[in-house]
mmCIF file of C-alpha atoms and ligand atoms in Angstrom:
data_model
loop_
_atom_site.group_PDB
_atom_site.id
_atom_site.type_symbol
_atom_site.label_atom_id
_atom_site.label_comp_id
_atom_site.label_asym_id
_atom_site.label_seq_id
_atom_site.Cartn_x
_atom_site.Cartn_y
_atom_site.Cartn_z
ATOM 1 C CA UNK Z 1 0.000 0.000 0.000
ATOM 2 C CA UNK Z 2 1.180 3.510 -0.839
ATOM 3 C CA UNK Z 3 1.771 5.870 2.048
ATOM 4 C CA UNK Z 4 3.065 8.991 0.362
ATOM 5 C CA UNK Z 5 1.040 12.193 0.763
ATOM 6 C CA UNK Z 6 1.562 15.954 0.590
ATOM 7 C CA UNK Z 7 -0.651 18.856 1.614
ATOM 8 C CA UNK Z 8 -0.025 22.523 0.792
ATOM 9 C CA UNK Z 9 -2.185 25.415 2.009
ATOM 10 C CA UNK Z 10 -2.248 29.171 1.493
ATOM 11 C CA UNK Z 11 -3.977 32.046 3.213
ATOM 12 C CA UNK Z 12 -3.321 34.671 0.555
ATOM 13 C CA UNK Z 13 -0.432 36.532 -1.071
ATOM 14 C CA UNK Z 14 0.066 40.287 -1.068
ATOM 15 C CA UNK Z 15 1.908 43.263 0.302
ATOM 16 C CA UNK Z 16 2.656 41.656 3.658
ATOM 17 C CA UNK Z 17 5.865 43.347 4.869
ATOM 18 C CA UNK Z 18 8.157 41.614 7.375
ATOM 19 C CA UNK Z 19 7.450 44.595 9.628
ATOM 20 C CA UNK Z 20 3.840 43.556 10.394
ATOM 21 C CA UNK Z 21 3.157 43.594 14.158
ATOM 22 C CA UNK Z 22 4.422 40.544 16.050
ATOM 23 C CA UNK Z 23 0.955 39.695 17.371
ATOM 24 C CA UNK Z 24 -0.520 39.713 13.837
ATOM 25 C CA UNK Z 25 2.290 37.465 12.604
ATOM 26 C CA UNK Z 26 1.773 35.097 15.526
ATOM 27 C CA UNK Z 27 -1.992 34.949 15.004
ATOM 28 C CA UNK Z 28 -1.654 34.038 11.324
ATOM 29 C CA UNK Z 29 1.123 31.500 11.841
ATOM 30 C CA UNK Z 30 -0.802 29.807 14.651
ATOM 31 C CA UNK Z 31 -3.962 29.616 12.537
ATOM 32 C CA UNK Z 32 -2.039 28.193 9.580
ATOM 33 C CA UNK Z 33 -0.312 25.648 11.807
ATOM 34 C CA UNK Z 34 -3.593 24.473 13.339
ATOM 35 C CA UNK Z 35 -5.264 24.073 9.938
ATOM 36 C CA UNK Z 36 -2.217 22.341 8.453
ATOM 37 C CA UNK Z 37 -2.097 19.907 11.365
ATOM 38 C CA UNK Z 38 -5.777 19.097 10.896
ATOM 39 C CA UNK Z 39 -5.309 18.384 7.174
ATOM 40 C CA UNK Z 40 -2.104 16.436 7.759
ATOM 41 C CA UNK Z 41 -3.926 14.108 10.172
ATOM 42 C CA UNK Z 42 -6.700 13.503 7.652
ATOM 43 C CA UNK Z 43 -4.267 12.518 4.901
ATOM 44 C CA UNK Z 44 -2.220 10.398 7.311
ATOM 45 C CA UNK Z 45 -5.377 8.426 8.168
ATOM 46 C CA UNK Z 46 -6.014 7.746 4.476
ATOM 47 C CA UNK Z 47 -8.613 10.424 3.756
ATOM 48 C CA UNK Z 48 -8.914 11.321 0.073
ATOM 49 C CA UNK Z 49 -7.225 14.452 -1.276
ATOM 50 C CA UNK Z 50 -10.622 15.728 -2.452
ATOM 51 C CA UNK Z 51 -12.310 15.491 0.944
ATOM 52 C CA UNK Z 52 -9.206 16.763 2.738
ATOM 53 C CA UNK Z 53 -8.906 19.955 0.688
ATOM 54 C CA UNK Z 54 -12.604 20.670 1.162
ATOM 55 C CA UNK Z 55 -12.453 20.151 4.939
ATOM 56 C CA UNK Z 56 -9.248 22.177 5.240
ATOM 57 C CA UNK Z 57 -10.857 25.090 3.392
ATOM 58 C CA UNK Z 58 -13.930 24.807 5.661
ATOM 59 C CA UNK Z 59 -11.584 25.509 8.591
ATOM 60 C CA UNK Z 60 -10.250 28.603 6.813
ATOM 61 C CA UNK Z 61 -13.825 29.674 6.036
ATOM 62 C CA UNK Z 62 -14.639 29.545 9.761
ATOM 63 C CA UNK Z 63 -11.571 31.598 10.746
ATOM 64 C CA UNK Z 64 -12.143 35.389 10.734
ATOM 65 C CA UNK Z 65 -8.488 36.079 9.886
ATOM 66 C CA UNK Z 66 -8.802 34.989 6.261
ATOM 67 C CA UNK Z 67 -10.674 36.528 3.346
ATOM 68 C CA UNK Z 68 -13.193 33.753 2.776
ATOM 69 C CA UNK Z 69 -16.367 32.639 4.565
ATOM 70 C CA UNK Z 70 -16.533 34.377 7.958
ATOM 71 C CA UNK Z 71 -13.687 36.843 7.280
ATOM 72 C CA UNK Z 72 -14.738 37.886 3.771
ATOM 73 C CA UNK Z 73 -14.007 41.446 2.673
ATOM 74 C CA UNK Z 74 -16.747 44.030 2.057
ATOM 75 C CA UNK Z 75 -18.022 44.825 -1.422
ATOM 76 C CA UNK Z 76 -18.665 48.341 -2.769
ATOM 77 C CA UNK Z 77 -22.252 48.062 -1.491
ATOM 78 C CA UNK Z 78 -21.157 47.032 1.990
ATOM 79 C CA UNK Z 79 -22.071 43.353 1.660
ATOM 80 C CA UNK Z 80 -20.088 40.152 1.094
ATOM 81 C CA UNK Z 81 -19.902 38.105 -2.083
ATOM 82 C CA UNK Z 82 -17.881 34.912 -2.112
ATOM 83 C CA UNK Z 83 -16.375 32.700 -4.800
ATOM 84 C CA UNK Z 84 -14.989 29.148 -4.579
ATOM 85 C CA UNK Z 85 -13.894 26.243 -6.732
ATOM 86 C CA UNK Z 86 -12.765 22.643 -6.384
ATOM 87 C CA UNK Z 87 -11.251 20.128 -8.813
ATOM 88 C CA UNK Z 88 -10.716 16.386 -8.665
ATOM 89 C CA UNK Z 89 -7.448 15.270 -10.277
ATOM 90 C CA UNK Z 90 -8.750 11.760 -10.952
ATOM 91 C CA UNK Z 91 -11.162 12.756 -13.683
ATOM 92 C CA UNK Z 92 -11.068 16.547 -14.104
ATOM 93 C CA UNK Z 93 -14.487 16.799 -12.481
ATOM 94 C CA UNK Z 94 -14.884 20.272 -11.020
ATOM 95 C CA UNK Z 95 -17.366 22.617 -9.388
ATOM 96 C CA UNK Z 96 -17.433 26.382 -8.854
ATOM 97 C CA UNK Z 97 -19.665 29.075 -7.374
ATOM 98 C CA UNK Z 98 -19.588 32.863 -7.518
ATOM 99 C CA UNK Z 99 -21.566 35.674 -5.894
ATOM 100 C CA UNK Z 100 -22.427 33.624 -2.802
ATOM 101 C CA UNK Z 101 -23.833 35.840 -0.047
ATOM 102 C CA UNK Z 102 -25.305 33.642 2.682
ATOM 103 C CA UNK Z 103 -23.581 30.265 2.700
ATOM 104 C CA UNK Z 104 -21.077 29.577 5.487
ATOM 105 C CA UNK Z 105 -18.920 27.196 3.431
ATOM 106 C CA UNK Z 106 -18.864 28.220 -0.242
ATOM 107 C CA UNK Z 107 -16.299 25.499 -0.997
ATOM 108 C CA UNK Z 108 -18.761 22.803 0.055
ATOM 109 C CA UNK Z 109 -21.363 24.286 -2.265
ATOM 110 C CA UNK Z 110 -18.785 24.185 -5.106
ATOM 111 C CA UNK Z 111 -18.205 20.536 -4.214
ATOM 112 C CA UNK Z 112 -21.951 19.895 -4.389
ATOM 113 C CA UNK Z 113 -22.107 21.574 -7.797
ATOM 114 C CA UNK Z 114 -19.488 19.057 -8.907
ATOM 115 C CA UNK Z 115 -21.116 16.019 -7.328
ATOM 116 C CA UNK Z 116 -24.848 16.747 -7.301
ATOM 117 C CA UNK Z 117 -25.524 18.793 -10.438
ATOM 118 C CA UNK Z 118 -24.892 18.341 -14.113
ATOM 119 C CA UNK Z 119 -23.164 21.754 -14.253
ATOM 120 C CA UNK Z 120 -19.747 22.973 -13.211
ATOM 121 C CA UNK Z 121 -20.300 26.674 -12.446
ATOM 122 C CA UNK Z 122 -23.256 28.343 -10.679
ATOM 123 C CA UNK Z 123 -23.796 32.014 -9.974
ATOM 124 C CA UNK Z 124 -25.404 34.003 -7.114
ATOM 125 C CA UNK Z 125 -29.152 33.578 -6.809
ATOM 126 C CA UNK Z 126 -29.221 30.320 -8.762
ATOM 127 C CA UNK Z 127 -26.367 28.862 -6.763
ATOM 128 C CA UNK Z 128 -28.218 29.679 -3.538
ATOM 129 C CA UNK Z 129 -31.449 28.158 -4.868
ATOM 130 C CA UNK Z 130 -29.454 24.998 -5.570
ATOM 131 C CA UNK Z 131 -28.095 25.163 -2.003
ATOM 132 C CA UNK Z 132 -31.621 25.493 -0.642
ATOM 133 C CA UNK Z 133 -32.697 22.371 -2.511
ATOM 134 C CA UNK Z 134 -29.826 20.498 -0.913
ATOM 135 C CA UNK Z 135 -30.908 21.663 2.535
ATOM 136 C CA UNK Z 136 -28.111 24.143 3.232
ATOM 137 C CA UNK Z 137 -28.648 26.438 6.220
ATOM 138 C CA UNK Z 138 -28.472 30.135 5.331
ATOM 139 C CA UNK Z 139 -26.573 32.750 7.287
ATOM 140 C CA UNK Z 140 -27.518 36.364 7.703
ATOM 141 C CA UNK Z 141 -25.036 38.671 5.874
ATOM 142 C CA UNK Z 142 -24.071 40.090 9.284
ATOM 143 C CA UNK Z 143 -22.452 36.743 10.119
ATOM 144 C CA UNK Z 144 -19.689 37.553 7.619
ATOM 145 C CA UNK Z 145 -18.910 41.003 9.097
ATOM 146 C CA UNK Z 146 -15.619 41.403 10.924
ATOM 147 C CA UNK Z 147 -14.151 44.536 12.464
ATOM 148 C CA UNK Z 148 -10.871 44.380 10.528
ATOM 149 C CA UNK Z 149 -12.521 44.008 7.116
ATOM 150 C CA UNK Z 150 -15.022 46.746 7.967
ATOM 151 C CA UNK Z 151 -12.213 49.170 8.788
ATOM 152 C CA UNK Z 152 -10.441 48.308 5.525
ATOM 153 C CA UNK Z 153 -13.608 48.993 3.578
ATOM 154 C CA UNK Z 154 -14.372 52.226 5.462
ATOM 155 C CA UNK Z 155 -11.094 53.685 4.226
ATOM 156 C CA UNK Z 156 -12.225 53.420 0.604
ATOM 157 C CA UNK Z 157 -16.020 53.370 0.897
ATOM 158 C CA UNK Z 158 -17.723 55.430 -1.805
ATOM 159 C CA UNK Z 159 -14.561 55.618 -3.939
ATOM 160 C CA UNK Z 160 -13.630 53.470 -6.898
ATOM 161 C CA UNK Z 161 -10.497 52.239 -5.167
ATOM 162 C CA UNK Z 162 -9.724 48.534 -4.841
ATOM 163 C CA UNK Z 163 -6.494 46.658 -4.311
ATOM 164 C CA UNK Z 164 -6.168 46.663 -8.108
ATOM 165 C CA UNK Z 165 -5.131 50.323 -8.025
ATOM 166 C CA UNK Z 166 -1.424 49.913 -7.540
ATOM 167 C CA UNK Z 167 -0.687 53.513 -6.743
ATOM 168 C CA UNK Z 168 -3.094 53.608 -3.873
ATOM 169 C CA UNK Z 169 -1.976 52.948 -0.362
ATOM 170 C CA UNK Z 170 -4.858 50.534 -0.206
ATOM 171 C CA UNK Z 171 -3.082 48.108 -2.531
ATOM 172 C CA UNK Z 172 -1.141 47.063 0.555
ATOM 173 C CA UNK Z 173 -4.245 46.011 2.500
ATOM 174 C CA UNK Z 174 -4.048 42.476 3.908
ATOM 175 C CA UNK Z 175 -5.397 39.873 1.512
ATOM 176 C CA UNK Z 176 -6.333 36.396 2.704
ATOM 177 C CA UNK Z 177 -7.867 34.303 -0.042
ATOM 178 C CA UNK Z 178 -7.304 30.646 0.826
ATOM 179 C CA UNK Z 179 -6.554 27.406 -0.929
ATOM 180 C CA UNK Z 180 -5.484 23.828 -0.356
ATOM 181 C CA UNK Z 181 -3.950 21.253 -2.695
ATOM 182 C CA UNK Z 182 -3.087 17.664 -1.881
ATOM 183 C CA UNK Z 183 -1.779 14.320 -3.029
ATOM 184 C CA UNK Z 184 -3.331 11.477 -1.008
ATOM 185 C CA UNK Z 185 -1.972 8.008 -0.196
ATOM 186 C CA UNK Z 186 -4.093 6.569 -3.013
ATOM 187 C CA UNK Z 187 -2.082 8.627 -5.520
ATOM 188 C CA UNK Z 188 -4.843 11.145 -6.278
ATOM 189 C CA UNK Z 189 -4.629 14.930 -6.495
ATOM 190 C CA UNK Z 190 -7.205 17.636 -5.702
ATOM 191 C CA UNK Z 191 -7.299 21.438 -5.484
ATOM 192 C CA UNK Z 192 -9.531 24.083 -3.854
ATOM 193 C CA UNK Z 193 -9.692 27.881 -3.616
ATOM 194 C CA UNK Z 194 -12.136 30.072 -1.652
ATOM 195 C CA UNK Z 195 -12.346 33.874 -1.367
ATOM 196 C CA UNK Z 196 -14.337 36.972 -0.555
ATOM 197 C CA UNK Z 197 -12.580 38.616 -3.522
ATOM 198 C CA UNK Z 198 -11.341 42.208 -3.474
ATOM 199 C CA UNK Z 199 -12.427 44.842 -0.943
ATOM 200 C CA UNK Z 200 -14.784 47.420 -2.482
ATOM 201 C CA UNK Z 201 -15.375 45.323 -5.612
ATOM 202 C CA UNK Z 202 -18.201 46.638 -7.780
ATOM 203 C CA UNK Z 203 -20.616 45.336 -10.408
ATOM 204 C CA UNK Z 204 -20.428 41.709 -9.228
ATOM 205 C CA UNK Z 205 -16.765 41.555 -10.166
ATOM 206 C CA UNK Z 206 -15.444 37.973 -10.307
ATOM 207 C CA UNK Z 207 -11.764 37.134 -9.834
ATOM 208 C CA UNK Z 208 -9.771 34.024 -10.677
ATOM 209 C CA UNK Z 209 -10.606 31.981 -7.567
ATOM 210 C CA UNK Z 210 -13.752 30.299 -8.962
ATOM 211 C CA UNK Z 211 -12.288 29.989 -12.469
ATOM 212 C CA UNK Z 212 -11.021 26.519 -13.290
ATOM 213 C CA UNK Z 213 -7.660 26.829 -15.046
ATOM 214 C CA UNK Z 214 -6.903 30.260 -13.558
ATOM 215 C CA UNK Z 215 -7.437 29.973 -9.791
ATOM 216 C CA UNK Z 216 -7.731 26.212 -9.439
ATOM 217 C CA UNK Z 217 -6.652 23.174 -11.407
ATOM 218 C CA UNK Z 218 -5.925 19.482 -10.724
ATOM 219 C CA UNK Z 219 -5.029 16.560 -12.941
ATOM 220 C CA UNK Z 220 -3.506 13.311 -11.699
ATOM 221 C CA UNK Z 221 -1.141 13.276 -14.663
ATOM 222 C CA UNK Z 222 0.587 16.482 -13.515
ATOM 223 C CA UNK Z 223 -0.307 18.507 -10.446
ATOM 224 C CA UNK Z 224 -2.837 20.360 -8.288
ATOM 225 C CA UNK Z 225 -2.734 24.177 -8.076
ATOM 226 C CA UNK Z 226 -4.434 26.975 -6.117
ATOM 227 C CA UNK Z 227 -3.661 30.615 -6.949
ATOM 228 C CA UNK Z 228 -3.848 33.835 -4.955
ATOM 229 C CA UNK Z 229 -3.317 37.453 -5.902
ATOM 230 C CA UNK Z 230 -4.675 39.924 -8.395
ATOM 231 C CA UNK Z 231 -7.378 37.802 -10.020
ATOM 232 C CA UNK Z 232 -7.559 39.742 -13.281
ATOM 233 C CA UNK Z 233 -3.913 38.892 -14.053
ATOM 234 C CA UNK Z 234 -4.404 35.240 -13.105
ATOM 235 C CA UNK Z 235 -7.355 35.016 -15.490
ATOM 236 C CA UNK Z 236 -5.490 36.700 -18.369
ATOM 237 C CA UNK Z 237 -2.584 34.322 -17.938
ATOM 238 C CA UNK Z 238 -4.619 31.160 -17.207
ATOM 239 C CA UNK Z 239 -2.100 30.585 -14.451
ATOM 240 C CA UNK Z 240 -3.072 27.227 -12.945
ATOM 241 C CA UNK Z 241 -3.494 25.546 -16.309
ATOM 242 C CA UNK Z 242 -0.248 27.075 -17.567
ATOM 243 C CA UNK Z 243 1.699 25.282 -14.820
ATOM 244 C CA UNK Z 244 0.030 21.994 -15.809
ATOM 245 C CA UNK Z 245 0.759 22.646 -19.522
ATOM 246 C CA UNK Z 246 4.446 23.363 -18.905
ATOM 247 C CA UNK Z 247 4.769 20.042 -17.083
ATOM 248 C CA UNK Z 248 2.797 18.062 -19.670
ATOM 249 C CA UNK Z 249 3.990 19.568 -22.919
ATOM 250 C CA UNK Z 250 7.446 20.865 -22.057
ATOM 251 C CA UNK Z 251 8.500 18.294 -19.489
ATOM 252 C CA UNK Z 252 9.331 20.864 -16.813
ATOM 253 C CA UNK Z 253 9.432 19.843 -13.153
ATOM 254 C CA UNK Z 254 6.755 21.218 -10.793
ATOM 255 C CA UNK Z 255 9.240 23.693 -9.359
ATOM 256 C CA UNK Z 256 10.438 24.891 -12.775
ATOM 257 C CA UNK Z 257 6.920 25.231 -14.159
ATOM 258 C CA UNK Z 258 5.423 27.043 -11.175
ATOM 259 C CA UNK Z 259 8.401 29.381 -10.725
ATOM 260 C CA UNK Z 260 8.394 30.193 -14.438
ATOM 261 C CA UNK Z 261 4.737 31.238 -14.338
ATOM 262 C CA UNK Z 262 5.062 33.290 -11.153
ATOM 263 C CA UNK Z 263 8.382 34.958 -11.993
ATOM 264 C CA UNK Z 264 8.443 35.155 -15.781
ATOM 265 C CA UNK Z 265 4.826 35.195 -16.961
ATOM 266 C CA UNK Z 266 3.281 37.363 -14.212
ATOM 267 C CA UNK Z 267 4.459 40.854 -13.390
ATOM 268 C CA UNK Z 268 6.090 41.396 -9.998
ATOM 269 C CA UNK Z 269 3.756 42.060 -7.076
ATOM 270 C CA UNK Z 270 0.807 40.139 -8.523
ATOM 271 C CA UNK Z 271 0.551 37.011 -6.352
ATOM 272 C CA UNK Z 272 1.548 33.415 -5.820
ATOM 273 C CA UNK Z 273 0.365 29.828 -5.917
ATOM 274 C CA UNK Z 274 0.660 26.513 -4.134
ATOM 275 C CA UNK Z 275 1.306 23.344 -6.114
ATOM 276 C CA UNK Z 276 1.704 19.629 -5.407
ATOM 277 C CA UNK Z 277 2.551 17.071 -8.085
ATOM 278 C CA UNK Z 278 1.724 13.414 -8.578
ATOM 279 C CA UNK Z 279 5.013 12.381 -6.920
ATOM 280 C CA UNK Z 280 4.380 14.464 -3.814
ATOM 281 C CA UNK Z 281 6.768 17.299 -4.704
ATOM 282 C CA UNK Z 282 5.580 20.750 -3.723
ATOM 283 C CA UNK Z 283 6.257 24.336 -4.740
ATOM 284 C CA UNK Z 284 4.915 27.539 -3.139
ATOM 285 C CA UNK Z 285 6.246 30.464 -5.230
ATOM 286 C CA UNK Z 286 5.062 34.084 -4.942
ATOM 287 C CA UNK Z 287 6.197 37.448 -6.280
ATOM 288 C CA UNK Z 288 4.577 39.702 -3.681
ATOM 289 C CA UNK Z 289 6.135 40.803 -0.392
ATOM 290 C CA UNK Z 290 4.708 37.774 1.368
ATOM 291 C CA UNK Z 291 2.295 34.867 1.252
ATOM 292 C CA UNK Z 292 0.655 33.023 4.131
ATOM 293 C CA UNK Z 293 1.324 29.371 3.429
ATOM 294 C CA UNK Z 294 2.231 25.943 4.737
ATOM 295 C CA UNK Z 295 3.161 22.434 3.696
ATOM 296 C CA UNK Z 296 3.091 18.993 5.315
ATOM 297 C CA UNK Z 297 4.267 15.680 3.876
ATOM 298 C CA UNK Z 298 4.354 12.014 4.817
ATOM 299 C CA UNK Z 299 8.146 12.386 5.009
ATOM 300 C CA UNK Z 300 7.788 14.613 8.057
ATOM 301 C CA UNK Z 301 7.970 18.072 6.501
ATOM 302 C CA UNK Z 302 5.691 20.383 8.491
ATOM 303 C CA UNK Z 303 6.149 24.134 8.110
ATOM 304 C CA UNK Z 304 4.181 27.357 7.919
ATOM 305 C CA UNK Z 305 5.596 30.635 6.695
ATOM 306 C CA UNK Z 306 4.904 34.141 5.424
ATOM 307 C CA UNK Z 307 8.256 35.044 3.857
ATOM 308 C CA UNK Z 308 11.332 33.282 2.301
HETATM 309 N N1 LIG L 401 -7.430 36.107 -6.337
HETATM 310 C C1 LIG L 401 -8.442 36.732 -5.523
HETATM 311 C C2 LIG L 401 -9.358 37.559 -6.407
HETATM 312 O O1 LIG L 401 -8.870 38.177 -7.324
HETATM 313 C C3 LIG L 401 -7.896 37.599 -4.446
HETATM 314 C C4 LIG L 401 -6.720 37.078 -3.678
HETATM 315 O O2 LIG L 401 -6.185 36.019 -3.964
HETATM 316 O O3 LIG L 401 -6.309 37.770 -2.720
HETATM 317 O O4 LIG L 401 -10.537 37.613 -6.139
#
C-alpha cells in the first residue's frame, strides 16, 4: 500500500511586509499551523485528497483572519460576495460558485455543484437556490462582518479604489484568499480555492478563484494548483493551467513550471500559488512581499511561513 502524501495550504499573497506587528504574525502562523495539522492528520489516516482539501478550506472559512467565509471582505455596497472552486485530479471533475452571499462554506457548495448537479459553475441567486434544494442552512449577511474588514472597507467606501489600483496605499491592504492542494496516499490529487474577492469590488466583479484553469486546477497526470493574488492577471494568464501545460507539454518539473509562471509570466507584485505534483513534490512560489502558506508531507515536513 502507498503511504506517500503531501498537503499545501495558502492564506493569501500580497503586500505583507516583514514589519507587520508581532501579534498579527503570531496569530496568522498559529492559525495556519492548526489548519495544516488538521489536514495532515486527515491525509495520514487515508482520507482522500478531495475530501481533505474541502475540509481544510472549511476551517479557513470559519476563521475570521482569512478573506473567505466568515472573514470575507466588504463589497462596494457594503455586503459580502464569495467565490470558490474545487477540482478532482482523478477525472477533471470540477465545481465552482460565484456571488455567494449567505452560505457559510462556499467550498462545500462548489463541491456539491461538482457532485450533485450536471453543471460545473453556478452564480449568485441560482447557486443559492441549488443550495436550498440540498438543505443548506443560510446565514444572515451580518455573520460575515468582521471589524478588521469593515475598517479596511471604510477607508475606501464610496470611492472606486480597490487593491487593483497599484498607486493607492490601499493596494497594501491584507489579503487572505485561501486554498489547499493535496496528493493522497491513493495517488490522487485535488485542489480548492475560496475567497471573498477584493475589498470594495463593484458590479459583481469575479476574480480568478472560482475559475477553473486560472485559480484552481488538478489533474492526476501532472499537479494540483491553487492561486492567490490579483485575479484579473491570473485570469489573463490562465495561471493554474499554464503550470500543468508546462509540465505536460514541455516536461518541466513542478518547481520549474510554477516558478516560471510566477516569476516570468506574471508581473512582480501580482501574487503566488501553491502546487503539489503526482510524486508528492511541492512548490509555493510568490512574487509579492509575502504569502501566508504551509506544507506537510508524509516524510515529516511540516512548516508554515509568510516570507522566504
Ligand atoms: N485572487 C483573488 C481575487 O482576485 C484575491 C486574492 O487572492 O487575494 O478575487
